[in-house]
Amino acid sequence: MQVGDLVQPHPGIRHPWIKQHPDPWLGVILELRKKSSASGGHRQVAVVLWNHRGLHKELHMTYELEVV
């Protein structure tokens, strides 16, 4: 996964926001960051710009996304 990739929500993970807007979700990764975890390690998170009007940029763990 890298900046500029087109992504969608990972189909194996339940996303509560999809129930509100059941249309296809597509987004583009604008930025990748490292986030500290409680266990002392780091996880990669992505700033995603979604195709839905009400949602602009959102921060998601990369495991929640799938590259299209």
XYZ file of C-alpha atoms in Angstrom:
68
model
C 0.000 0.000 0.000
C 1.342 3.406 -0.955
C 0.300 7.018 -1.421
C -1.940 7.355 -4.472
C -3.401 3.835 -4.283
C -7.120 3.459 -4.884
C -8.644 1.579 -1.942
C -11.926 0.209 -0.687
C -12.967 -1.066 2.755
C -11.616 -4.570 3.362
C -14.537 -6.985 2.753
C -13.603 -9.211 5.699
C -13.991 -6.414 8.257
C -17.314 -4.924 9.367
C -17.403 -1.190 8.840
C -20.320 0.538 10.608
C -20.165 3.562 8.291
C -20.965 1.365 5.262
C -24.426 0.641 6.693
C -25.176 4.386 6.622
C -24.057 4.685 2.984
C -24.337 1.296 1.198
C -23.040 2.673 -2.143
C -19.614 1.499 -3.332
C -16.825 3.015 -1.275
C -13.680 4.070 -3.087
C -10.921 6.255 -1.754
C -7.400 7.375 -2.510
C -4.554 7.260 -0.005
C -3.229 10.778 0.570
C -0.693 10.022 3.277
C 0.741 7.116 5.268
C 1.719 7.532 8.922
C 2.988 5.406 11.795
C 0.876 5.226 14.929
C 2.143 3.896 18.246
C 0.236 0.923 19.602
C -0.449 0.010 23.214
C 1.968 -2.928 22.970
C 4.848 -0.576 22.207
C 5.069 -1.239 18.477
C 3.895 0.800 15.544
C 1.028 0.330 13.111
C 0.636 1.960 9.758
C -2.362 4.226 9.243
C -3.571 5.905 6.079
C -5.245 9.233 5.454
C -7.960 8.355 2.921
C -10.064 10.707 0.822
C -13.387 8.923 0.195
C -15.816 9.345 -2.697
C -18.736 10.218 -0.376
C -19.772 13.848 0.108
C -20.172 13.894 3.875
C -16.836 12.209 4.502
C -13.703 13.911 3.435
C -10.353 12.780 4.787
C -10.389 9.989 7.349
C -7.669 8.120 9.188
C -7.816 4.307 8.895
C -5.578 1.445 9.907
C -4.154 -0.027 6.714
C -5.450 -3.507 7.602
C -8.994 -2.082 7.289
C -8.382 -1.265 3.604
C -7.895 -3.206 0.407
C -6.131 -1.902 -2.705
C -8.440 -1.988 -5.735
